[in-house]
Each structure stands twice: as C-alpha cells, then as structure tokens.
Amino acid sequence: MQSYSELFAAGDLIFREGDPPDGAFLIESGRIEISTHQFGEHRVLGELGPGMLLGEMAVIDDSPRTATARALTPCRLTRIDAGQFAERLASADPVVRALLLSQLTRYRSALAKLTGGVERVSDTQIEDHRDASAIGKIRLESELRTALDRRELEVRLQPIEEIESGHVAGYEALVRWTHPQRGDVSPAEFIRLAEETSLIVPIGDYMLERVCDVLVELRRRGRKPLPFVALNVSARQLDDPGLIDRIIGHVRARDLPPNRLKIEITESLVLDQERIGSLLARCHAVGMPVALDDFGTGFSNLGPLLTLDFDQIKLDASFVRALDRPRGRSVVGVVVAMTRALDCDLVAEGVETREQREALHRLGCRYAQGWLVGRPQPLEQVLNG
C-alpha cells in the first residue's frame, strides 16, 4: 500500500537555501538539520524533530528558502502542498495575516544579521505590509479600546411609538462613537470589530450602566409613565454566566422598576433554546421583559416560539418594506395574529413612511420604530424634546 509520507535517508538533502518554496513538511520521524552557507562557512542554525513543521515560513510569505534542510537520521515526512498554505492564509483574518507576516519580516531580518547574509523580502510580503485594511483594523481596535476606557462611547435613544396613541412608549439604546479625527464611525464597522474581539463584553457592560443611568434621569425629570429602554445583548455577553446578576444588580442599585429595562436578543441566538430559556426564566423572575429582535431573519421554523416565552417580538424592517405589496401585508398580518395568540407585543422596525405606519395600524401592530418616528438622539435632546 502506497504511503502518504516521503522517506529520506540520513544525509539526504530535503531542500537547499535559495530554492523556491514549493511546499512544507510535517516531520513524522527522524531528525533534520537546518543550516546556512555564507561566505564559505557552514553554520548550523538548529535541529527539528517529530511533530514539527519544516519549510513553512518560505511558503507563507512566498520567499526563497533562507536555509538548507538535510536529514541527520532516516526521516519520514508528510508533504504539505504550498496551495494548502495559500488557501488557509487567504481565508485568514486580515489582522492575523498582517501580524504573521510582520513577525516573519523580523525573523528574516534577524537571520540575515546572524548569518551575514542579505535580507530577502518577497513581493507578497511587501504587498501585505501595505495592506491598509488590516493595519487600519488594528489601529481602529486600539482606538476603540481607548475610547471605551475614556467613556467616550455615546448612548443614543431611538424612540418606539405606540401607534394607536402616537405617544412614545420607550426607546432602544444604541451605541455610537465619534472619533476625534474620523468623526462618526459607522456602528456596523466598530460593533463588528468589537464582536470579533473580547471588546463586545466590556462595551456591553458600559452600555448597561449607561442605560440604567438614562432611566434614572428620565425618572428624575418626571417622565410619566416612565418609558422603557431596550438594551441589546450579544452572543458573547450571553456566554458570561454572571451577566444576568450584573443586570439585576444595576437595576436594584438604582431602585428602578425592572419592567422598564428590556433585554433584546437577536433571533439567530434562539436556536440555543436551553441558554435562552434560562435567560428568560431569570429575567421573568424579577419582572424584566425580554424581546426577540430581527424576527424573520434568523431561523427557518417557528419551533422555538413554542417553548420560549418572549414579551415582545421586533419585526425585521424587510417585512415593513414589503407592506406595499399584498403578499407582504398578508405575511405581516399573520405575524400580528401570531403575536396576539402568544400574548406578546409586536414592534415593527424600519418604519420610514406614513403609509407604512397606517398599514401597520390597520393590521393591528402595536408599536413602530424607525426614522418616521424618530432618529437616534442623545439623552439631552430626548429630555428637551
């Protein structure tokens, strides 16, 4: 039976310094010497053994081999095609890719100084170090951390209207960032970045604290009835077993009515029914409502709604945009009937025209949110409006 490995006898050359990077190797058995030959001198750089990779750096940055590899003992190697590395590297996070290539550049430079050779820099390497997207992402993450530490992230409140009365019943709290040089940074950009890192957790805690302070200020200014404020909770935050305790702690520390803070989770998280069921039970035990956000985009069946007792469902804006078509109105009408049967409120998101609001009113939808109702506003604007 043919082996997937290649055998090398003691003394065999595996590759030579300056060879093109046609692949790498995984050492299954044996010992391999890594050496260079500069100015007539043979210099041993080290030995590699079983379980180690050989020749991968030249493949990663598409550079000629910077050293020679020779078998010291009989060796068995598994070849890794250069295309495998290229595919993996191309699909890697651009930040990870840039950091990896940066480290390789430093290694090449140190090796050149050690051996007295000339540092080789490939076209691919130069191109990646000029990758403004990756470097910009690293810079933006650092600046976002600084903005969070300085408490420069802002809370904006988007009103949610009770359609029947036309009164504002509550707000959704949204995080915004005004960069000192760039101006307003798109939430889609920095929130996605925060979710890719651990930053989303401290940002979530920061927003929790600020939202509770917003409720305190609304109460102090005599807003009656006290409007609710909805706070989005991410998947990473839900991984934290202490999250609900912190939420309850902030509410109780300010003597706030628990039903005025509404927790929002996206529909895509609902497939983890055990975790979401636990969240609902703990929130309901203290009288805190939970809303299902972006309804209609996350899962392909209604099964989770049989067991998960949400207090509010937020209809995705794509359904509101379809209200000008009979089929769209029929679908929204079915959702309205379903939420009534489940005894939970329905909020239509993305309402931008009077015609959309009127159609929702006729269909029996209770709440509307969108630019027609109001854009996200700072707290002072809400209080003085």
Coordinates of C-alpha atoms in Angstrom, one line a residue:
M1 CA 0.0 0.0 0.0
Q2 CA 1.4 3.4 -1.0
S3 CA 2.3 5.7 1.9
Y4 CA 1.3 9.3 2.1
S5 CA 4.8 10.1 3.5
E6 CA 8.1 10.6 1.9
L7 CA 11.2 8.8 3.1
F8 CA 14.7 10.4 3.3
A9 CA 17.9 8.5 4.2
A10 CA 20.5 10.0 6.6
G11 CA 22.4 12.7 4.7
D12 CA 19.7 13.3 2.1
L13 CA 19.0 16.9 1.0
I14 CA 15.4 17.9 1.6
F15 CA 15.8 21.4 0.2
R16 CA 18.6 23.9 -0.4
E17 CA 18.9 27.6 0.6
G18 CA 17.6 29.7 -2.2
D19 CA 15.2 27.0 -3.6
P20 CA 11.7 28.1 -4.4
P21 CA 9.0 27.4 -1.8
D22 CA 7.1 24.5 -3.4
G23 CA 5.8 23.1 -0.1
A24 CA 6.4 22.4 3.5
F25 CA 6.7 19.2 5.5
L26 CA 5.4 17.7 8.7
I27 CA 8.2 15.6 10.4
E28 CA 6.7 12.2 11.3
S29 CA 10.0 10.7 12.4
G30 CA 13.7 11.4 12.4
R31 CA 16.0 14.4 12.9
I32 CA 16.7 17.2 10.4
E33 CA 19.5 19.8 10.5
I34 CA 18.8 23.4 9.4
S35 CA 21.9 25.3 8.2
T36 CA 23.1 28.2 6.1
H37 CA 26.2 28.6 4.0
Q38 CA 27.5 32.2 4.0
F39 CA 31.0 33.4 2.9
G40 CA 32.3 29.9 2.7
E41 CA 31.2 28.9 6.2
H42 CA 28.7 26.2 7.1
R43 CA 26.6 27.4 10.0
V44 CA 24.1 25.1 11.8
L45 CA 21.0 27.0 13.0
G46 CA 19.3 24.1 14.7
E47 CA 17.6 20.7 14.6
L48 CA 14.0 19.7 14.1
G49 CA 12.3 16.5 15.2
P50 CA 8.9 14.7 15.1
G51 CA 5.8 16.7 15.2
M52 CA 7.4 19.9 13.9
L53 CA 6.8 21.8 10.7
L54 CA 9.7 22.3 8.2
G55 CA 9.9 24.9 5.5
E56 CA 6.6 26.6 6.2
M57 CA 7.9 30.2 6.5
A58 CA 9.1 30.4 3.0
V59 CA 5.7 29.1 1.8
I60 CA 3.7 31.6 3.9
D61 CA 5.5 34.7 2.6
D62 CA 6.3 33.2 -0.8
S63 CA 10.1 33.8 -0.4
P64 CA 13.1 31.6 -1.4
R65 CA 14.3 29.2 1.2
T66 CA 16.6 31.0 3.7
A67 CA 18.3 27.8 4.9
T68 CA 19.2 24.3 3.9
A69 CA 17.4 21.2 5.4
R70 CA 19.2 17.9 5.5
A71 CA 18.3 14.6 7.1
L72 CA 20.5 13.7 10.1
T73 CA 18.8 10.3 10.5
P74 CA 16.4 8.3 8.4
C75 CA 13.3 10.5 8.2
R76 CA 9.6 10.2 7.2
L77 CA 8.0 13.4 6.2
T78 CA 4.5 14.3 5.1
R79 CA 4.5 16.9 2.4
I80 CA 2.1 19.9 2.7
D81 CA 1.4 21.5 -0.7
A82 CA 2.0 25.2 -1.0
G83 CA -1.6 25.6 -2.2
Q84 CA -2.9 24.4 1.1
F85 CA -1.0 27.2 2.9
A86 CA -2.0 29.8 0.4
E87 CA -5.7 28.9 0.7
R88 CA -5.5 28.9 4.5
L89 CA -3.7 32.2 4.6
A90 CA -6.1 33.8 2.1
S91 CA -9.1 32.9 4.3
A92 CA -7.4 34.1 7.5
D93 CA -8.4 37.2 9.4
P94 CA -6.5 40.1 7.7
V95 CA -5.2 41.3 11.0
V96 CA -3.8 37.8 11.9
R97 CA -2.3 37.6 8.4
A98 CA -0.6 41.1 8.8
L99 CA 0.7 40.2 12.2
L100 CA 2.1 36.9 11.0
L101 CA 3.9 38.4 8.1
S102 CA 5.2 41.2 10.3
Q103 CA 6.8 38.6 12.5
L104 CA 8.3 36.8 9.5
T105 CA 9.8 40.0 8.3
R106 CA 11.5 40.5 11.7
Y107 CA 12.7 36.9 11.6
R108 CA 14.2 37.3 8.2
S109 CA 16.0 40.5 9.3
A110 CA 17.4 38.8 12.4
L111 CA 18.5 35.8 10.4
A112 CA 20.3 38.0 7.9
K113 CA 22.2 39.8 10.6
L114 CA 23.1 36.5 12.3
T115 CA 24.4 34.9 9.2
G116 CA 25.8 37.9 7.5
G117 CA 23.5 37.4 4.5
V118 CA 21.2 39.7 2.6
E119 CA 17.6 40.0 3.8
R120 CA 15.1 38.8 1.2
V121 CA 11.7 40.4 1.0
S122 CA 9.1 39.0 -1.3
D123 CA 6.6 40.9 -3.4
T124 CA 3.8 39.2 -1.4
Q125 CA 5.3 40.3 1.8
I126 CA 5.6 43.9 0.7
E127 CA 2.0 43.9 -0.5
D128 CA 0.7 42.5 2.8
H129 CA 2.6 45.0 4.9
R130 CA 1.0 47.7 2.9
D131 CA -2.5 46.2 3.5
A132 CA -4.2 49.3 4.7
S133 CA -7.3 47.4 5.6
A134 CA -5.5 45.1 8.1
I135 CA -3.4 47.8 9.6
G136 CA -6.3 50.1 9.8
K137 CA -8.3 47.4 11.6
I138 CA -5.5 47.0 14.2
R139 CA -5.4 50.8 14.7
L140 CA -9.2 51.1 15.0
E141 CA -9.4 48.3 17.6
S142 CA -6.7 50.1 19.7
E143 CA -8.6 53.4 19.4
L144 CA -11.9 51.7 20.3
R145 CA -10.3 50.4 23.5
T146 CA -9.1 53.8 24.3
A147 CA -12.5 55.4 23.7
L148 CA -14.1 52.8 25.9
D149 CA -11.6 53.5 28.7
R150 CA -12.2 57.2 28.4
R151 CA -16.0 56.6 28.4
E152 CA -16.3 58.4 25.1
L153 CA -18.8 56.0 23.6
E154 CA -22.3 57.6 23.5
V155 CA -25.8 56.3 24.1
R156 CA -28.3 57.3 21.5
L157 CA -32.0 56.7 22.1
Q158 CA -34.3 55.8 19.2
P159 CA -38.0 56.3 20.1
I160 CA -40.5 53.5 19.9
E161 CA -44.1 54.7 19.3
E162 CA -47.4 53.3 20.3
I163 CA -49.2 53.5 17.0
E164 CA -52.7 53.9 18.4
S165 CA -52.0 56.9 20.6
G166 CA -49.0 58.3 18.8
H167 CA -47.1 58.5 22.2
V168 CA -43.5 57.4 22.7
A169 CA -43.7 54.3 24.8
G170 CA -40.0 53.6 25.1
Y171 CA -36.6 53.8 23.4
E172 CA -33.9 51.4 22.0
A173 CA -30.5 52.3 23.3
L174 CA -27.8 52.3 20.6
V175 CA -24.1 52.8 21.0
R176 CA -22.4 55.5 18.9
W177 CA -18.7 56.6 18.6
T178 CA -17.5 59.9 17.4
H179 CA -13.8 59.6 16.6
P180 CA -11.7 62.8 17.2
Q181 CA -10.2 62.6 13.7
R182 CA -12.6 60.5 11.7
G183 CA -15.8 61.8 13.0
D184 CA -18.8 59.4 13.4
V185 CA -17.7 55.8 12.9
S186 CA -20.3 53.5 11.4
P187 CA -21.8 51.3 14.1
A188 CA -21.6 48.4 11.6
E189 CA -17.9 48.8 11.4
F190 CA -16.9 49.2 15.1
I191 CA -19.6 46.8 16.5
R192 CA -18.5 44.1 14.1
L193 CA -14.9 44.7 15.2
A194 CA -15.9 44.5 18.9
E195 CA -17.8 41.2 18.3
E196 CA -14.6 39.8 16.6
T197 CA -12.7 40.5 19.8
S198 CA -13.4 40.5 23.5
L199 CA -14.3 44.2 23.4
I200 CA -18.0 43.5 23.0
V201 CA -18.3 42.3 26.6
P202 CA -16.9 45.5 28.3
I203 CA -18.8 47.6 25.8
G204 CA -22.0 45.7 26.8
D205 CA -21.3 46.3 30.5
Y206 CA -20.7 50.0 29.7
M207 CA -24.0 50.3 27.9
L208 CA -25.8 48.5 30.7
E209 CA -24.5 51.0 33.2
R210 CA -25.3 54.0 30.9
V211 CA -28.8 52.8 30.1
C212 CA -29.7 52.4 33.8
D213 CA -28.4 55.9 34.3
V214 CA -30.6 57.1 31.4
L215 CA -33.7 55.6 33.2
V216 CA -32.7 57.3 36.4
E217 CA -32.5 60.7 34.6
L218 CA -35.8 60.1 32.8
R219 CA -37.4 59.4 36.2
R220 CA -35.7 62.4 37.8
R221 CA -37.1 64.7 35.0
G222 CA -40.6 63.5 35.8
R223 CA -41.3 61.4 32.7
K224 CA -44.6 59.7 33.5
P225 CA -45.3 57.0 32.7
L226 CA -41.6 56.1 32.8
P227 CA -40.7 54.8 29.3
F228 CA -38.9 51.5 28.9
V229 CA -35.4 51.4 27.4
A230 CA -34.4 48.3 25.4
L231 CA -30.8 47.1 25.6
N232 CA -29.2 44.7 23.0
V233 CA -27.3 41.8 24.4
S234 CA -24.8 39.9 22.2
A235 CA -23.9 36.2 21.9
R236 CA -20.6 36.8 23.6
Q237 CA -22.2 38.5 26.5
L238 CA -24.6 35.6 27.0
D239 CA -21.6 33.3 27.4
D240 CA -20.9 35.1 30.6
P241 CA -22.7 33.3 33.5
G242 CA -22.6 36.5 35.6
L243 CA -24.4 38.7 33.1
I244 CA -27.9 38.5 34.5
D245 CA -26.7 39.0 38.0
R246 CA -24.9 42.2 36.9
I247 CA -28.1 43.4 35.1
I248 CA -30.2 42.8 38.1
G249 CA -27.6 44.4 40.3
H250 CA -27.6 47.7 38.3
V251 CA -31.4 47.9 38.3
R252 CA -31.7 47.3 42.0
A253 CA -28.8 49.6 42.9
R254 CA -30.8 52.5 41.3
D255 CA -34.2 51.3 42.6
L256 CA -35.5 51.1 39.1
P257 CA -38.7 49.2 38.1
P258 CA -37.4 46.1 36.5
N259 CA -40.0 46.2 33.7
R260 CA -38.5 49.5 32.4
L261 CA -35.3 47.8 31.3
K262 CA -36.0 45.5 28.3
I263 CA -33.4 43.0 27.2
E264 CA -33.1 42.4 23.4
I265 CA -31.5 39.3 21.8
T266 CA -31.3 38.6 18.1
E267 CA -33.3 35.8 16.5
S268 CA -30.1 34.0 15.5
L269 CA -29.4 33.1 19.1
V270 CA -32.7 31.4 19.7
L271 CA -31.6 28.1 18.4
D272 CA -29.7 27.7 21.7
Q273 CA -33.0 27.1 23.4
E274 CA -31.6 25.9 26.7
R275 CA -29.4 29.0 27.2
I276 CA -32.2 31.4 26.1
G277 CA -34.8 29.6 28.2
S278 CA -32.6 30.1 31.2
L279 CA -32.2 33.8 30.4
L280 CA -36.0 34.2 30.1
A281 CA -36.7 32.4 33.3
R282 CA -34.2 34.6 35.3
C283 CA -35.4 37.8 33.8
H284 CA -39.0 37.0 34.3
A285 CA -38.4 36.0 37.9
V286 CA -37.5 39.6 38.7
G287 CA -40.1 41.2 36.3
M288 CA -37.7 42.1 33.5
P289 CA -39.1 41.7 29.9
V290 CA -37.1 40.1 27.0
A291 CA -37.6 41.0 23.4
L292 CA -36.8 38.9 20.3
D293 CA -35.0 41.2 17.8
D294 CA -34.9 40.9 13.9
F295 CA -37.7 38.5 13.8
G296 CA -37.9 36.8 10.4
T297 CA -34.2 36.7 9.6
G298 CA -32.6 34.1 12.0
F299 CA -34.2 30.7 11.8
S300 CA -36.4 28.9 9.3
N301 CA -39.0 27.5 11.7
L302 CA -41.3 28.7 14.5
G303 CA -40.5 25.8 16.8
P304 CA -38.5 27.9 19.4
L305 CA -41.6 30.1 19.9
L306 CA -43.5 27.1 21.3
T307 CA -41.2 27.0 24.4
L308 CA -39.6 30.4 24.7
D309 CA -41.9 33.0 26.3
F310 CA -40.8 36.3 24.8
D311 CA -42.6 39.5 26.0
Q312 CA -42.0 41.3 22.7
I313 CA -41.2 40.5 19.1
K314 CA -39.5 43.0 16.8
L315 CA -40.4 42.5 13.2
D316 CA -37.4 43.0 10.8
A317 CA -37.5 46.1 8.6
S318 CA -37.6 43.9 5.4
F319 CA -41.2 43.0 6.2
V320 CA -42.1 46.6 6.7
R321 CA -40.7 47.5 3.3
A322 CA -42.9 44.8 1.8
L323 CA -46.1 46.4 3.1
D324 CA -46.8 48.0 -0.3
R325 CA -47.4 44.5 -1.8
P326 CA -50.5 42.3 -1.0
R327 CA -48.3 39.3 -0.1
G328 CA -46.2 41.5 2.2
R329 CA -49.3 42.8 4.0
S330 CA -50.6 39.2 4.3
V331 CA -47.4 38.0 5.9
V332 CA -47.3 40.9 8.4
G333 CA -51.0 40.2 9.2
V334 CA -50.1 36.6 10.1
V335 CA -47.3 37.8 12.4
V336 CA -49.6 40.2 14.1
A337 CA -52.2 37.4 14.7
M338 CA -49.4 35.1 16.0
T339 CA -48.1 37.6 18.5
R340 CA -51.6 38.2 19.8
A341 CA -52.0 34.5 20.3
L342 CA -48.7 34.3 22.1
D343 CA -49.7 37.3 24.2
C344 CA -46.6 39.4 23.3
D345 CA -46.3 42.8 21.8
L346 CA -45.1 43.5 18.2
V347 CA -42.7 46.3 17.3
A348 CA -42.3 47.0 13.6
E349 CA -38.7 48.2 12.8
G350 CA -37.6 50.4 9.9
V351 CA -40.9 52.4 9.6
E352 CA -40.0 55.3 7.3
T353 CA -43.3 56.4 5.7
R354 CA -46.8 57.4 6.9
E355 CA -48.2 54.8 4.5
Q356 CA -46.2 52.1 6.3
R357 CA -47.4 53.2 9.7
E358 CA -51.0 53.4 8.5
A359 CA -50.8 49.9 7.1
L360 CA -49.4 48.6 10.4
H361 CA -52.1 50.3 12.3
R362 CA -54.8 48.7 10.1
L363 CA -53.2 45.3 10.6
G364 CA -53.2 45.7 14.4
C365 CA -49.5 46.2 15.1
R366 CA -49.0 47.9 18.4
Y367 CA -45.6 49.6 18.1
A368 CA -43.5 51.3 15.4
Q369 CA -39.8 52.2 15.3
G370 CA -37.9 53.9 12.5
W371 CA -36.9 57.2 11.1
L372 CA -40.5 58.3 10.7
V373 CA -41.0 58.0 14.4
G374 CA -37.5 59.5 15.2
R375 CA -33.8 59.0 14.7
P376 CA -31.4 58.0 17.5
Q377 CA -31.0 61.0 19.7
P378 CA -28.7 62.0 22.7
L379 CA -30.4 61.9 26.1
E380 CA -30.4 65.7 26.4
Q381 CA -32.3 66.0 23.1
V382 CA -34.8 63.4 24.3
L383 CA -35.3 65.3 27.6
N384 CA -35.7 68.7 25.9
G385 CA -37.8 67.4 23.0

